[in-house]
PDB file of C-alpha atoms in Angstrom:
ATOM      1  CA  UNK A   1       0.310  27.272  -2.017  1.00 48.00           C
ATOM      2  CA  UNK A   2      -1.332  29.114   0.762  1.00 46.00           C
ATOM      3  CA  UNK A   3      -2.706  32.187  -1.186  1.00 49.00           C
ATOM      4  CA  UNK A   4      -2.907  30.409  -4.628  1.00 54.00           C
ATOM      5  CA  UNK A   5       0.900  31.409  -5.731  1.00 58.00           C
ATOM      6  CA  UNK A   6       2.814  28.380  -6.320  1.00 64.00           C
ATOM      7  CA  UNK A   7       7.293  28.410  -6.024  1.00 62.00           C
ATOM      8  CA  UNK A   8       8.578  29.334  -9.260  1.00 61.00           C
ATOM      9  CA  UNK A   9      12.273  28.953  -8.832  1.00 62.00           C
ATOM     10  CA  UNK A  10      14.602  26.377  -5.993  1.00 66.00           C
ATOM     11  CA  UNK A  11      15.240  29.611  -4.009  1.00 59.00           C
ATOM     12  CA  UNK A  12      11.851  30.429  -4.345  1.00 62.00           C
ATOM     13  CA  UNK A  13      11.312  26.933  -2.098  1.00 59.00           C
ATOM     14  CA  UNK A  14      14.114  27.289   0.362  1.00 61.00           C
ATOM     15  CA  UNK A  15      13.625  31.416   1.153  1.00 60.00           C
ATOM     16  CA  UNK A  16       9.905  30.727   1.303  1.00 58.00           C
ATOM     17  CA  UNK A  17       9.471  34.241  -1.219  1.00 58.00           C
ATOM     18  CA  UNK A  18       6.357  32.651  -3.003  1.00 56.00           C
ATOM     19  CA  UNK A  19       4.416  33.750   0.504  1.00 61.00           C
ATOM     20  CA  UNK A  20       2.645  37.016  -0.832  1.00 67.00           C
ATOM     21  CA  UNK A  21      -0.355  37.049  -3.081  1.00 70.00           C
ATOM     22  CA  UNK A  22      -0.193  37.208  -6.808  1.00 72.00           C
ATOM     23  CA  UNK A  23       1.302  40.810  -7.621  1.00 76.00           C
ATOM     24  CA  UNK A  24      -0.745  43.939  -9.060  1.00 79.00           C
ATOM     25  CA  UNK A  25       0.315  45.398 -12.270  1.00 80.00           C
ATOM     26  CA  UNK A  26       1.357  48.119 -12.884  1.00 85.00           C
ATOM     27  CA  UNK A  27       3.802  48.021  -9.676  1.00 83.00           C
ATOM     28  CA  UNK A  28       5.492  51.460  -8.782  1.00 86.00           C
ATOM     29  CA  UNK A  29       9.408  51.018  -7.727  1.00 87.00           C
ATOM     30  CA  UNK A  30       8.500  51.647  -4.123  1.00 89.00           C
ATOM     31  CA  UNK A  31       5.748  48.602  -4.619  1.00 85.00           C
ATOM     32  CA  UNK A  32       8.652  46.548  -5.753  1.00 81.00           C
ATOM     33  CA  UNK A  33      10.950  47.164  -2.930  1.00 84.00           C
ATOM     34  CA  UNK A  34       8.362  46.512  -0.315  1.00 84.00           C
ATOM     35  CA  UNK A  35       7.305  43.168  -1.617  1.00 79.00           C
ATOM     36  CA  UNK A  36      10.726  42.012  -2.323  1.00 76.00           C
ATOM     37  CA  UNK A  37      11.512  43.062   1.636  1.00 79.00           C
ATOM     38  CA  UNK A  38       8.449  41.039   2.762  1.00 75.00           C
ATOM     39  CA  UNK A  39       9.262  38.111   0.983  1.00 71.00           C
ATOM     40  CA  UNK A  40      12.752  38.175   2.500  1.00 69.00           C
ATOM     41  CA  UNK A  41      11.130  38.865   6.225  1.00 72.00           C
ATOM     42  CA  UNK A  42      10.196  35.043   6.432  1.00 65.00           C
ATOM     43  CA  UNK A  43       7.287  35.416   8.800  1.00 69.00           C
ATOM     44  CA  UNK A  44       7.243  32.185  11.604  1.00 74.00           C
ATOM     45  CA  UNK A  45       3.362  32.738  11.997  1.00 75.00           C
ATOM     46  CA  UNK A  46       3.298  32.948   7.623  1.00 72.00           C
ATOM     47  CA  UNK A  47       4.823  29.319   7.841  1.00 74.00           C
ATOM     48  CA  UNK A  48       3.318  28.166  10.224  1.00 82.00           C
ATOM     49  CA  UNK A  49      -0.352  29.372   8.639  1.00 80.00           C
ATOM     50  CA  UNK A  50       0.537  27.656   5.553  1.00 78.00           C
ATOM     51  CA  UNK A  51       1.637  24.468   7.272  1.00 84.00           C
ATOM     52  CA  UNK A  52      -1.620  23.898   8.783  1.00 89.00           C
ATOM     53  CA  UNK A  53      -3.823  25.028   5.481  1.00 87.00           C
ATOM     54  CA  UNK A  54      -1.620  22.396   3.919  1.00 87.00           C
ATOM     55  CA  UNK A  55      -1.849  19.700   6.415  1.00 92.00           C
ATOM     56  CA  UNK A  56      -6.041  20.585   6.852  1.00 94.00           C
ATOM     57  CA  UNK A  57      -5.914  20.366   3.088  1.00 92.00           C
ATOM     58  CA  UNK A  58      -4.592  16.551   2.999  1.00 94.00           C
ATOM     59  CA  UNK A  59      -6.543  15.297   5.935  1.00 96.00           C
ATOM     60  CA  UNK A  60      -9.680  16.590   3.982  1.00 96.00           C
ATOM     61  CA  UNK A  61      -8.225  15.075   0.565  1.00 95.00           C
ATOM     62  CA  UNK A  62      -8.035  11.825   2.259  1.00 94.00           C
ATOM     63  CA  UNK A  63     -10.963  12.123   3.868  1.00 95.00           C
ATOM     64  CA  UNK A  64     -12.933  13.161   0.593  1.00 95.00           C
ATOM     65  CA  UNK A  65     -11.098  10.022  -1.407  1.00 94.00           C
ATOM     66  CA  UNK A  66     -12.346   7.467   1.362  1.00 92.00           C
ATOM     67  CA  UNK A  67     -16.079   9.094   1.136  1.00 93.00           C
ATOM     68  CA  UNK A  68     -15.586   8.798  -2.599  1.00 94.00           C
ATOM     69  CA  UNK A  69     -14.545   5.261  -2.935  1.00 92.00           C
ATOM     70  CA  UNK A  70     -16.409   3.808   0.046  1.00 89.00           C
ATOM     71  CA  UNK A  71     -17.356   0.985  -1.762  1.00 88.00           C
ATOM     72  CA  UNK A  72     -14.544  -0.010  -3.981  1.00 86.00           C
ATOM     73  CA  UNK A  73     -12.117   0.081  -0.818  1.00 79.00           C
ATOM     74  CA  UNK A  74     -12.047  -3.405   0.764  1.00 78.00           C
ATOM     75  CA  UNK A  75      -9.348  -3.932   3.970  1.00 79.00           C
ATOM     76  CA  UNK A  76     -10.499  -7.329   4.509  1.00 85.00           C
ATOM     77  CA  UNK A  77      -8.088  -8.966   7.116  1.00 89.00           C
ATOM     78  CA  UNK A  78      -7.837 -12.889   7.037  1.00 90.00           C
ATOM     79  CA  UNK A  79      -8.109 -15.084  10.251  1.00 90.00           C
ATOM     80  CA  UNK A  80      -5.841 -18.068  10.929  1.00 89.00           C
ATOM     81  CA  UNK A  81      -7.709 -21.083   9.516  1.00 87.00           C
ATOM     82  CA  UNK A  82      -9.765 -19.092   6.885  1.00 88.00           C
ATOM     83  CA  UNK A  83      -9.506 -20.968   3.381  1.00 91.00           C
ATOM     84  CA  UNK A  84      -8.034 -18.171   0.901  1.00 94.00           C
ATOM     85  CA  UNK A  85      -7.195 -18.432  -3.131  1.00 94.00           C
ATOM     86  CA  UNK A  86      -4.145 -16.633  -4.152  1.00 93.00           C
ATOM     87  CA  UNK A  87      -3.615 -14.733  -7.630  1.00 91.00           C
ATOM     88  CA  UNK A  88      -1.063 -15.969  -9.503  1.00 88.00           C
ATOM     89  CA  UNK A  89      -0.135 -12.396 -10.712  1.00 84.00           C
ATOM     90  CA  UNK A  90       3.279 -13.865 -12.176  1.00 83.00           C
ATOM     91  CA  UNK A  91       0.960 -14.426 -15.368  1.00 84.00           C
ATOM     92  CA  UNK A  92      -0.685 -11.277 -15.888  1.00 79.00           C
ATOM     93  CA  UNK A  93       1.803 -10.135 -18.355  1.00 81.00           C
ATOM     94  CA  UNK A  94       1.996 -13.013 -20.507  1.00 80.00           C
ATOM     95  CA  UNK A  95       0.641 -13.647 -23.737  1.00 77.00           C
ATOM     96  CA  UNK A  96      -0.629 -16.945 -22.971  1.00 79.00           C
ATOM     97  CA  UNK A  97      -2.395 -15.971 -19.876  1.00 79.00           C
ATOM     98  CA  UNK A  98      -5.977 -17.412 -20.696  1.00 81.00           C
ATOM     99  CA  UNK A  99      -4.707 -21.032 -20.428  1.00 83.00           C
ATOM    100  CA  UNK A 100      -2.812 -20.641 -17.127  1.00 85.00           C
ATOM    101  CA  UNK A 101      -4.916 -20.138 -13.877  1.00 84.00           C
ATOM    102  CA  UNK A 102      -5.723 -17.134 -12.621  1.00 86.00           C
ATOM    103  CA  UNK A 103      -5.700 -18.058  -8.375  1.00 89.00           C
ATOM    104  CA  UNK A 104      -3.557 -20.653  -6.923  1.00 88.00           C
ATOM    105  CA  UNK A 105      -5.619 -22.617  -4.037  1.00 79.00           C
ATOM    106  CA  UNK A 106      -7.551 -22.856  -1.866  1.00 90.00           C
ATOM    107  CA  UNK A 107      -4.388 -22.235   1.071  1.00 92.00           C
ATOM    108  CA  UNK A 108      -5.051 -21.864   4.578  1.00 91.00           C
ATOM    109  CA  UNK A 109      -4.113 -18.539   6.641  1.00 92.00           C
ATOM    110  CA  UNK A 110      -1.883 -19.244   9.189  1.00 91.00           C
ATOM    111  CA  UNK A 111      -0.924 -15.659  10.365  1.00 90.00           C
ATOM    112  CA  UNK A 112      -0.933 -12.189   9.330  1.00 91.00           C
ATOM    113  CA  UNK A 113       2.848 -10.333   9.410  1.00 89.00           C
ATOM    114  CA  UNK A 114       3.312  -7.123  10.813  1.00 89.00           C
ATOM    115  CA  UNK A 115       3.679  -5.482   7.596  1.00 87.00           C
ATOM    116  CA  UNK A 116       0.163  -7.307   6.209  1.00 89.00           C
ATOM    117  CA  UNK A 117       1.041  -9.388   4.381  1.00 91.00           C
ATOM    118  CA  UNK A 118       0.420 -13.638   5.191  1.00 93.00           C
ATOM    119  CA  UNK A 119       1.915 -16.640   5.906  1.00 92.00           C
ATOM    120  CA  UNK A 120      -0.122 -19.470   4.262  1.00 93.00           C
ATOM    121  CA  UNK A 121       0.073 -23.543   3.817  1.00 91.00           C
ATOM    122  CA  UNK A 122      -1.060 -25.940   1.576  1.00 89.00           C
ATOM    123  CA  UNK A 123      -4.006 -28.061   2.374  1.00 85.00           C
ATOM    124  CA  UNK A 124      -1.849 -30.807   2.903  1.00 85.00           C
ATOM    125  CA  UNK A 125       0.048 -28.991   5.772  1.00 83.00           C
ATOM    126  CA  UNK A 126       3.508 -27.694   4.107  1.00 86.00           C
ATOM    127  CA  UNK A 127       4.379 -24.096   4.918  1.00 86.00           C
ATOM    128  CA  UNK A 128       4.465 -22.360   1.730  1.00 87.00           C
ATOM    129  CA  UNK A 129       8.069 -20.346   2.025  1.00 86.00           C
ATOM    130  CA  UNK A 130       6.164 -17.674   0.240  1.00 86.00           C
ATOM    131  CA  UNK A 131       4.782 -14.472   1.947  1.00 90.00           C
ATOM    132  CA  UNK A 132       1.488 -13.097  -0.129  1.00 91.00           C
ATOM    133  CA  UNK A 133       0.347  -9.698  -0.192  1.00 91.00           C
ATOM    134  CA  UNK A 134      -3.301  -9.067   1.051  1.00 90.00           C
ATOM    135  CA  UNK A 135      -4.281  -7.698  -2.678  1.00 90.00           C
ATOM    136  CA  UNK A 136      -3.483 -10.836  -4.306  1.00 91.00           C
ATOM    137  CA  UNK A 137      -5.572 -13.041  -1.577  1.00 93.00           C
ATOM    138  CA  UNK A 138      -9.568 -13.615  -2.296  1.00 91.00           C
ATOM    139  CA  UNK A 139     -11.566 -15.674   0.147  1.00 91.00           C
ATOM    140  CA  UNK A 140     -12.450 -19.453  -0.939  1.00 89.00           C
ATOM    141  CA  UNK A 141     -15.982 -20.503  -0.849  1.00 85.00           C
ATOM    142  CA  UNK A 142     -16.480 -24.035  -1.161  1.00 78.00           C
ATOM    143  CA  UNK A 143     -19.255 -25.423  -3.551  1.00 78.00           C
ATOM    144  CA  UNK A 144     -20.146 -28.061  -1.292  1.00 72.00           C
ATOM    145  CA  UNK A 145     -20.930 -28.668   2.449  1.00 66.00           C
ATOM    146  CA  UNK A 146     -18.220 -31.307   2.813  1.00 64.00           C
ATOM    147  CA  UNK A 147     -15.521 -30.190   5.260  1.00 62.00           C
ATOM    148  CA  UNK A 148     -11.657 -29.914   4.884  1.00 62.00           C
ATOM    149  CA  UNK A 149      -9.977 -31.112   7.941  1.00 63.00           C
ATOM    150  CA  UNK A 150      -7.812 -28.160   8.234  1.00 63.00           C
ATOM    151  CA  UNK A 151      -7.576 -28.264  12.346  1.00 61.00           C
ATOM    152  CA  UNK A 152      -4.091 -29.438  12.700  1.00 62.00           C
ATOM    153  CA  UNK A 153      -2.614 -27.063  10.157  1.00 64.00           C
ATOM    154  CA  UNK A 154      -4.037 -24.027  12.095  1.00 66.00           C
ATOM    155  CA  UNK A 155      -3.392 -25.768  15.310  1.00 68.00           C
ATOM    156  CA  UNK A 156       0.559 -25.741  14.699  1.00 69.00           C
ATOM    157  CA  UNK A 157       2.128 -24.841  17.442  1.00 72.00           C
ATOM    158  CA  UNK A 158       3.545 -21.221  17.278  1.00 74.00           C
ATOM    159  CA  UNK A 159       7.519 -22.112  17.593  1.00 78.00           C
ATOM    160  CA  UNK A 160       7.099 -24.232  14.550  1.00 75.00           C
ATOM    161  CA  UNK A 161       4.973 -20.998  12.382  1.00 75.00           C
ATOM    162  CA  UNK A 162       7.882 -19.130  13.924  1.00 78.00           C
ATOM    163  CA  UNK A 163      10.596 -20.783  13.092  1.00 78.00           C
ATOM    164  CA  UNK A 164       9.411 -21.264   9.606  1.00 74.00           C
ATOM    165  CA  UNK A 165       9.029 -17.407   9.394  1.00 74.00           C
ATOM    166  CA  UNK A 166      12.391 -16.656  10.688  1.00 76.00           C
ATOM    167  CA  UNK A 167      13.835 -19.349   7.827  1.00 74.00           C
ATOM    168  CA  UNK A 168      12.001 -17.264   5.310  1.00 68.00           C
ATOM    169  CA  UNK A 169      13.314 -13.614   6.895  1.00 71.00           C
ATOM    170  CA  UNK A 170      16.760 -15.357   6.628  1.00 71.00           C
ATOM    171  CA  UNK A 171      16.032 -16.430   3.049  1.00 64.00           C
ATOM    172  CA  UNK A 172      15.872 -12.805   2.025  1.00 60.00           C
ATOM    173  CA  UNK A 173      12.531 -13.692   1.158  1.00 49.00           C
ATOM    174  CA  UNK A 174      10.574 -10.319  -0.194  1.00 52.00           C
ATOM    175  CA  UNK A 175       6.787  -9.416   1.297  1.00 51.00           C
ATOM    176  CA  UNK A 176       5.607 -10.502  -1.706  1.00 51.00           C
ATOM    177  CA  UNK A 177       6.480 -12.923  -4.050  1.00 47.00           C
ATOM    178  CA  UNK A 178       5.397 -14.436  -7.558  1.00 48.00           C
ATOM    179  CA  UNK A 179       4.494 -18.016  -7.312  1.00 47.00           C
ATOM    180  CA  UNK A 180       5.015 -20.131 -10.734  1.00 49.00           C
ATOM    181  CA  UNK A 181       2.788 -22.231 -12.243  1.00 46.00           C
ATOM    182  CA  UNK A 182       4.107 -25.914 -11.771  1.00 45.00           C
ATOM    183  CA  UNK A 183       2.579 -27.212 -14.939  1.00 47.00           C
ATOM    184  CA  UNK A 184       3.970 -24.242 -16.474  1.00 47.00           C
ATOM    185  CA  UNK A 185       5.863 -26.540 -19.360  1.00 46.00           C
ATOM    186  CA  UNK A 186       7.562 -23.672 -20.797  1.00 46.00           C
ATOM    187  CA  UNK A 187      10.638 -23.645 -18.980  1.00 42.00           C
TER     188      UNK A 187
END
């Protein structure tokens, strides 16, 4: 870990005895003795050393990963009224996925959860009793210039967004969950 000698065995993990550096062969009795001792001593400032390599060491991993994948990593956050598609990931396993659609939509936002995930509607104003993960949501663009009266779904007063949230908290509702297909004639 800290000098390159990784924890063979459990005690070697809860005596901390992996904290010397890799061994010289041939080792003379004395030799032996010594290094046994010292990995017995558990040094404070030894831990404490390798503590902060190891915690330097996964700040810069992170660090490294977000420089690496700049590009790919997207945390796009979703406004209350923005027009959103939803993946309907419940078909990505099945064998008859090319005939089935692939986003559900267009839904409107109507607020982000603490956790991130989002409470949505229908266009037509019905509270979908559904929370959807932010992975699954892509923005909708709309073909044309014609507008979607959407004002008095995102104008809804906050007891009623509220109270629909609690009834889905109360539901046992998951963050996340699989919407079906309702032309899905299979069932």
């Amino acid at each position: 870990m800290a000098h390159g000698v990784e924890p063979l065995m459990p005690f070697d993990l809860s005596e901390a005895t992996y904290m010397l550096p890799p061994p010289e062969f041939p080792m003379t009795t004395a030799d032996l003795l010594a290094r046994r001792g010292r990995q017995l001593e558990k040094r404070k400032e030894d831990l404490a050393a390798v503590h902060e390599r190891v915690l330097a060491a996964r700040y810069k991993s992170a660090a490294d990963f977000e420089k690496r994948f700049a590009k790919t990593i997207k945390n796009k956050i979703y406004e209350p009224g923005a027009l959103v598609m939803v993946r309907n990931s419940r078909i990505h396993m099945e064998l008859n996925r090319k005939t089935k659609p692939k986003f559900l939509g267009p839904m409107v936002v109507l607020r982000r959860t603490k956790g991130g995930s989002y409470l949505l509607s229908d266009l037509n104003g019905a509270i979908s009793k559904s929370r959807y993960a932010a992975f699954r949501l892509l923005p909708y663009f709309q073909r044309s210039n014609s507008s979607i009266p959407i004002t008095r779904i995102v104008d809804l007063p906050d007891e009623d967004i509220d109270k629909a949230a609690e009834e889905i908290e109360s539901l046992g509702a998951p963050d996340e969950v699989d919407v079906e297909d309702p032309d899905d004639d299979d069932e």
